[in-house]
Amino acid sequence: MGIIWAIIIGFLAGLIAKWITPGDNKPSGFILTTVLGIIGSVLATVLGQAIGLYGPGDGAGFIASIIGAVIVLMIWGQIARRR
């Protein structure tokens, strides 16, 4: 059930991040949106643990996952613009 929950939260975080972030070079489709949200959540967890917000074994919350997904989208936009 944990994996299904991560996919659902990842999809919602990716959707909200795509809605918040301006620009045209956004990944589209269900799978890419879900992967975007999951990567954003992992990024938020790693950054949160690095600065001491989360302890070992703690995961990022929903808002932090959205922020992580926005960061991933901004990086995606920079890479897509260079091509």
mmCIF file of N, CA and C in Angstrom:
data_model
loop_
_atom_site.group_PDB
_atom_site.id
_atom_site.type_symbol
_atom_site.label_atom_id
_atom_site.label_comp_id
_atom_site.label_asym_id
_atom_site.label_seq_id
_atom_site.Cartn_x
_atom_site.Cartn_y
_atom_site.Cartn_z
ATOM 1 N N MET A 1 0.825 -1.193 0.000
ATOM 2 C CA MET A 1 0.000 0.000 0.000
ATOM 3 C C MET A 1 0.868 1.254 0.000
ATOM 4 N N GLY A 2 2.070 1.183 0.540
ATOM 5 C CA GLY A 2 2.964 2.334 0.597
ATOM 6 C C GLY A 2 3.366 2.831 -0.781
ATOM 7 N N ILE A 3 3.592 1.911 -1.711
ATOM 8 C CA ILE A 3 3.983 2.301 -3.061
ATOM 9 C C ILE A 3 2.818 2.976 -3.779
ATOM 10 N N ILE A 4 1.629 2.449 -3.608
ATOM 11 C CA ILE A 4 0.452 3.058 -4.239
ATOM 12 C C ILE A 4 0.223 4.454 -3.674
ATOM 13 N N TRP A 5 0.389 4.607 -2.374
ATOM 14 C CA TRP A 5 0.229 5.918 -1.743
ATOM 15 C C TRP A 5 1.270 6.903 -2.275
ATOM 16 N N ALA A 6 2.507 6.451 -2.455
ATOM 17 C CA ALA A 6 3.565 7.316 -2.991
ATOM 18 C C ALA A 6 3.243 7.745 -4.424
ATOM 19 N N ILE A 7 2.668 6.846 -5.212
ATOM 20 C CA ILE A 7 2.305 7.189 -6.583
ATOM 21 C C ILE A 7 1.185 8.225 -6.593
ATOM 22 N N ILE A 8 0.193 8.049 -5.731
ATOM 23 C CA ILE A 8 -0.927 8.999 -5.674
ATOM 24 C C ILE A 8 -0.443 10.374 -5.225
ATOM 25 N N ILE A 9 0.332 10.419 -4.157
ATOM 26 C CA ILE A 9 0.863 11.690 -3.659
ATOM 27 C C ILE A 9 1.801 12.307 -4.698
ATOM 28 N N GLY A 10 2.629 11.491 -5.343
ATOM 29 C CA GLY A 10 3.525 11.991 -6.383
ATOM 30 C C GLY A 10 2.763 12.606 -7.538
ATOM 31 N N PHE A 11 1.673 11.966 -7.948
ATOM 32 C CA PHE A 11 0.872 12.508 -9.043
ATOM 33 C C PHE A 11 0.246 13.840 -8.647
ATOM 34 N N LEU A 12 -0.323 13.906 -7.443
ATOM 35 C CA LEU A 12 -0.942 15.159 -6.994
ATOM 36 C C LEU A 12 0.088 16.273 -6.845
ATOM 37 N N ALA A 13 1.250 15.952 -6.288
ATOM 38 C CA ALA A 13 2.304 16.960 -6.143
ATOM 39 C C ALA A 13 2.790 17.426 -7.508
ATOM 40 N N GLY A 14 2.943 16.508 -8.457
ATOM 41 C CA GLY A 14 3.363 16.875 -9.811
ATOM 42 C C GLY A 14 2.332 17.736 -10.512
ATOM 43 N N LEU A 15 1.055 17.419 -10.339
ATOM 44 C CA LEU A 15 -0.016 18.213 -10.938
ATOM 45 C C LEU A 15 -0.023 19.637 -10.404
ATOM 46 N N ILE A 16 0.066 19.772 -9.100
ATOM 47 C CA ILE A 16 0.055 21.107 -8.494
ATOM 48 C C ILE A 16 1.304 21.888 -8.893
ATOM 49 N N ALA A 17 2.450 21.212 -8.935
ATOM 50 C CA ALA A 17 3.693 21.891 -9.333
ATOM 51 C C ALA A 17 3.606 22.377 -10.772
ATOM 52 N N LYS A 18 3.005 21.575 -11.660
ATOM 53 C CA LYS A 18 2.843 22.008 -13.049
ATOM 54 C C LYS A 18 1.881 23.184 -13.142
ATOM 55 N N TRP A 19 0.897 23.219 -12.291
ATOM 56 C CA TRP A 19 -0.072 24.306 -12.285
ATOM 57 C C TRP A 19 0.558 25.603 -11.770
ATOM 58 N N ILE A 20 1.453 25.497 -10.776
ATOM 59 C CA ILE A 20 2.089 26.666 -10.166
ATOM 60 C C ILE A 20 3.174 27.252 -11.061
ATOM 61 N N THR A 21 3.964 26.401 -11.685
ATOM 62 C CA THR A 21 5.150 26.825 -12.415
ATOM 63 C C THR A 21 4.790 27.388 -13.788
ATOM 64 N N PRO A 22 5.276 28.607 -14.093
ATOM 65 C CA PRO A 22 5.008 29.167 -15.425
ATOM 66 C C PRO A 22 5.927 28.547 -16.471
ATOM 67 N N GLY A 23 5.549 28.674 -17.725
ATOM 68 C CA GLY A 23 6.397 28.206 -18.815
ATOM 69 C C GLY A 23 5.710 27.153 -19.657
ATOM 70 N N ASP A 24 6.280 26.927 -20.836
ATOM 71 C CA ASP A 24 5.700 25.980 -21.773
ATOM 72 C C ASP A 24 6.402 24.636 -21.800
ATOM 73 N N ASN A 25 7.647 24.581 -21.402
ATOM 74 C CA ASN A 25 8.432 23.352 -21.500
ATOM 75 C C ASN A 25 8.225 22.471 -20.273
ATOM 76 N N LYS A 26 7.025 21.930 -20.153
ATOM 77 C CA LYS A 26 6.704 21.062 -19.024
ATOM 78 C C LYS A 26 6.472 19.654 -19.536
ATOM 79 N N PRO A 27 6.893 18.665 -18.761
ATOM 80 C CA PRO A 27 6.591 17.293 -19.174
ATOM 81 C C PRO A 27 5.085 17.060 -19.120
ATOM 82 N N SER A 28 4.567 16.282 -20.050
ATOM 83 C CA SER A 28 3.134 16.041 -20.065
ATOM 84 C C SER A 28 2.864 14.541 -19.968
ATOM 85 N N GLY A 29 1.664 14.225 -19.579
ATOM 86 C CA GLY A 29 1.271 12.833 -19.464
ATOM 87 C C GLY A 29 1.228 12.379 -18.015
ATOM 88 N N PHE A 30 0.458 11.350 -17.782
ATOM 89 C CA PHE A 30 0.263 10.826 -16.432
ATOM 90 C C PHE A 30 1.565 10.320 -15.825
ATOM 91 N N ILE A 31 2.304 9.541 -16.580
ATOM 92 C CA ILE A 31 3.514 8.918 -16.041
ATOM 93 C C ILE A 31 4.576 9.969 -15.725
ATOM 94 N N LEU A 32 4.808 10.922 -16.634
ATOM 95 C CA LEU A 32 5.812 11.950 -16.378
ATOM 96 C C LEU A 32 5.412 12.865 -15.222
ATOM 97 N N THR A 33 4.122 13.158 -15.095
ATOM 98 C CA THR A 33 3.659 13.973 -13.977
ATOM 99 C C THR A 33 3.872 13.242 -12.655
ATOM 100 N N THR A 34 3.578 11.955 -12.641
ATOM 101 C CA THR A 34 3.774 11.156 -11.439
ATOM 102 C C THR A 34 5.246 11.054 -11.079
ATOM 103 N N VAL A 35 6.086 10.801 -12.071
ATOM 104 C CA VAL A 35 7.532 10.711 -11.827
ATOM 105 C C VAL A 35 8.073 12.050 -11.332
ATOM 106 N N LEU A 36 7.586 13.138 -11.908
ATOM 107 C CA LEU A 36 7.979 14.473 -11.467
ATOM 108 C C LEU A 36 7.668 14.657 -9.981
ATOM 109 N N GLY A 37 6.470 14.294 -9.568
ATOM 110 C CA GLY A 37 6.085 14.432 -8.166
ATOM 111 C C GLY A 37 6.886 13.541 -7.237
ATOM 112 N N ILE A 38 7.144 12.316 -7.662
ATOM 113 C CA ILE A 38 7.922 11.393 -6.825
ATOM 114 C C ILE A 38 9.363 11.879 -6.690
ATOM 115 N N ILE A 39 9.954 12.322 -7.793
ATOM 116 C CA ILE A 39 11.323 12.862 -7.731
ATOM 117 C C ILE A 39 11.351 14.117 -6.867
ATOM 118 N N GLY A 40 10.329 14.955 -6.981
ATOM 119 C CA GLY A 40 10.239 16.142 -6.133
ATOM 120 C C GLY A 40 10.155 15.796 -4.662
ATOM 121 N N SER A 41 9.416 14.759 -4.342
ATOM 122 C CA SER A 41 9.300 14.318 -2.954
ATOM 123 C C SER A 41 10.632 13.786 -2.427
ATOM 124 N N VAL A 42 11.313 13.014 -3.256
ATOM 125 C CA VAL A 42 12.629 12.500 -2.857
ATOM 126 C C VAL A 42 13.610 13.650 -2.675
ATOM 127 N N LEU A 43 13.598 14.604 -3.592
ATOM 128 C CA LEU A 43 14.470 15.775 -3.481
ATOM 129 C C LEU A 43 14.184 16.551 -2.201
ATOM 130 N N ALA A 44 12.904 16.765 -1.906
ATOM 131 C CA ALA A 44 12.533 17.488 -0.687
ATOM 132 C C ALA A 44 12.982 16.729 0.562
ATOM 133 N N THR A 45 12.873 15.417 0.538
ATOM 134 C CA THR A 45 13.309 14.613 1.676
ATOM 135 C C THR A 45 14.816 14.717 1.875
ATOM 136 N N VAL A 46 15.567 14.601 0.786
ATOM 137 C CA VAL A 46 17.031 14.667 0.880
ATOM 138 C C VAL A 46 17.480 16.050 1.352
ATOM 139 N N LEU A 47 16.907 17.104 0.769
ATOM 140 C CA LEU A 47 17.275 18.457 1.190
ATOM 141 C C LEU A 47 16.856 18.722 2.636
ATOM 142 N N GLY A 48 15.673 18.259 3.012
ATOM 143 C CA GLY A 48 15.205 18.435 4.393
ATOM 144 C C GLY A 48 16.089 17.723 5.397
ATOM 145 N N GLN A 49 16.549 16.523 5.053
ATOM 146 C CA GLN A 49 17.457 15.802 5.950
ATOM 147 C C GLN A 49 18.824 16.456 5.991
ATOM 148 N N ALA A 50 19.260 17.036 4.874
ATOM 149 C CA ALA A 50 20.572 17.689 4.824
ATOM 150 C C ALA A 50 20.619 18.939 5.696
ATOM 151 N N ILE A 51 19.505 19.675 5.776
ATOM 152 C CA ILE A 51 19.517 20.895 6.589
ATOM 153 C C ILE A 51 18.930 20.669 7.984
ATOM 154 N N GLY A 52 18.553 19.437 8.287
ATOM 155 C CA GLY A 52 18.131 19.096 9.632
ATOM 156 C C GLY A 52 16.641 19.234 9.915
ATOM 157 N N LEU A 53 15.811 19.401 8.888
ATOM 158 C CA LEU A 53 14.369 19.483 9.119
ATOM 159 C C LEU A 53 13.756 18.119 9.403
ATOM 160 N N TYR A 54 14.308 17.081 8.780
ATOM 161 C CA TYR A 54 13.812 15.724 8.954
ATOM 162 C C TYR A 54 14.917 14.851 9.518
ATOM 163 N N GLY A 55 14.519 13.914 10.335
ATOM 164 C CA GLY A 55 15.470 12.959 10.868
ATOM 165 C C GLY A 55 15.640 11.797 9.910
ATOM 166 N N PRO A 56 16.574 10.892 10.235
ATOM 167 C CA PRO A 56 16.736 9.704 9.385
ATOM 168 C C PRO A 56 15.440 8.890 9.374
ATOM 169 N N GLY A 57 15.028 8.502 8.202
ATOM 170 C CA GLY A 57 13.809 7.712 8.072
ATOM 171 C C GLY A 57 12.543 8.538 7.932
ATOM 172 N N ASP A 58 12.624 9.849 8.150
ATOM 173 C CA ASP A 58 11.459 10.712 7.971
ATOM 174 C C ASP A 58 11.358 11.122 6.510
ATOM 175 N N GLY A 59 10.134 11.255 6.034
ATOM 176 C CA GLY A 59 9.908 11.687 4.661
ATOM 177 C C GLY A 59 9.345 13.089 4.624
ATOM 178 N N ALA A 60 9.400 13.684 3.476
ATOM 179 C CA ALA A 60 8.862 15.027 3.294
ATOM 180 C C ALA A 60 7.341 14.976 3.300
ATOM 181 N N GLY A 61 6.741 16.064 3.700
ATOM 182 C CA GLY A 61 5.296 16.172 3.672
ATOM 183 C C GLY A 61 4.801 16.571 2.289
ATOM 184 N N PHE A 62 3.496 16.756 2.179
ATOM 185 C CA PHE A 62 2.881 17.050 0.888
ATOM 186 C C PHE A 62 3.338 18.398 0.348
ATOM 187 N N ILE A 63 3.369 19.422 1.193
ATOM 188 C CA ILE A 63 3.785 20.755 0.747
ATOM 189 C C ILE A 63 5.250 20.738 0.319
ATOM 190 N N ALA A 64 6.086 20.067 1.080
ATOM 191 C CA ALA A 64 7.504 19.974 0.715
ATOM 192 C C ALA A 64 7.669 19.196 -0.585
ATOM 193 N N SER A 65 6.826 18.200 -0.822
ATOM 194 C CA SER A 65 6.880 17.455 -2.078
ATOM 195 C C SER A 65 6.534 18.348 -3.255
ATOM 196 N N ILE A 66 5.565 19.221 -3.076
ATOM 197 C CA ILE A 66 5.207 20.171 -4.140
ATOM 198 C C ILE A 66 6.367 21.112 -4.409
ATOM 199 N N ILE A 67 6.994 21.614 -3.353
ATOM 200 C CA ILE A 67 8.140 22.515 -3.519
ATOM 201 C C ILE A 67 9.277 21.794 -4.233
ATOM 202 N N GLY A 68 9.532 20.546 -3.859
ATOM 203 C CA GLY A 68 10.555 19.761 -4.545
ATOM 204 C C GLY A 68 10.232 19.554 -6.007
ATOM 205 N N ALA A 69 8.947 19.303 -6.317
ATOM 206 C CA ALA A 69 8.534 19.126 -7.716
ATOM 207 C C ALA A 69 8.679 20.426 -8.500
ATOM 208 N N VAL A 70 8.412 21.554 -7.859
ATOM 209 C CA VAL A 70 8.605 22.854 -8.528
ATOM 210 C C VAL A 70 10.087 23.053 -8.845
ATOM 211 N N ILE A 71 10.957 22.686 -7.930
ATOM 212 C CA ILE A 71 12.403 22.787 -8.170
ATOM 213 C C ILE A 71 12.803 21.907 -9.355
ATOM 214 N N VAL A 72 12.282 20.682 -9.389
ATOM 215 C CA VAL A 72 12.583 19.776 -10.502
ATOM 216 C C VAL A 72 12.065 20.361 -11.820
ATOM 217 N N LEU A 73 10.875 20.959 -11.794
ATOM 218 C CA LEU A 73 10.321 21.576 -13.004
ATOM 219 C C LEU A 73 11.163 22.758 -13.469
ATOM 220 N N MET A 74 11.689 23.534 -12.533
ATOM 221 C CA MET A 74 12.541 24.668 -12.902
ATOM 222 C C MET A 74 13.833 24.174 -13.557
ATOM 223 N N ILE A 75 14.394 23.115 -13.026
ATOM 224 C CA ILE A 75 15.591 22.520 -13.628
ATOM 225 C C ILE A 75 15.259 21.976 -15.013
ATOM 226 N N TRP A 76 14.101 21.303 -15.130
ATOM 227 C CA TRP A 76 13.643 20.776 -16.426
ATOM 228 C C TRP A 76 13.523 21.906 -17.448
ATOM 229 N N GLY A 77 12.947 23.022 -17.027
ATOM 230 C CA GLY A 77 12.775 24.169 -17.920
ATOM 231 C C GLY A 77 14.100 24.737 -18.391
ATOM 232 N N GLN A 78 15.094 24.774 -17.502
ATOM 233 C CA GLN A 78 16.408 25.274 -17.893
ATOM 234 C C GLN A 78 17.080 24.348 -18.898
ATOM 235 N N ILE A 79 16.942 23.066 -18.685
ATOM 236 C CA ILE A 79 17.558 22.092 -19.609
ATOM 237 C C ILE A 79 16.831 22.131 -20.957
ATOM 238 N N ALA A 80 15.501 22.200 -20.932
ATOM 239 C CA ALA A 80 14.730 22.196 -22.181
ATOM 240 C C ALA A 80 14.957 23.479 -22.982
ATOM 241 N N ARG A 81 15.210 24.580 -22.301
ATOM 242 C CA ARG A 81 15.434 25.847 -22.990
ATOM 243 C C ARG A 81 16.770 25.848 -23.731
ATOM 244 N N ARG A 82 17.747 25.129 -23.230
ATOM 245 C CA ARG A 82 19.085 25.102 -23.849
ATOM 246 C C ARG A 82 19.094 24.307 -25.136
ATOM 247 N N ARG A 83 18.140 23.434 -25.334
ATOM 248 C CA ARG A 83 18.132 22.583 -26.530
ATOM 249 C C ARG A 83 17.557 23.285 -27.701
#
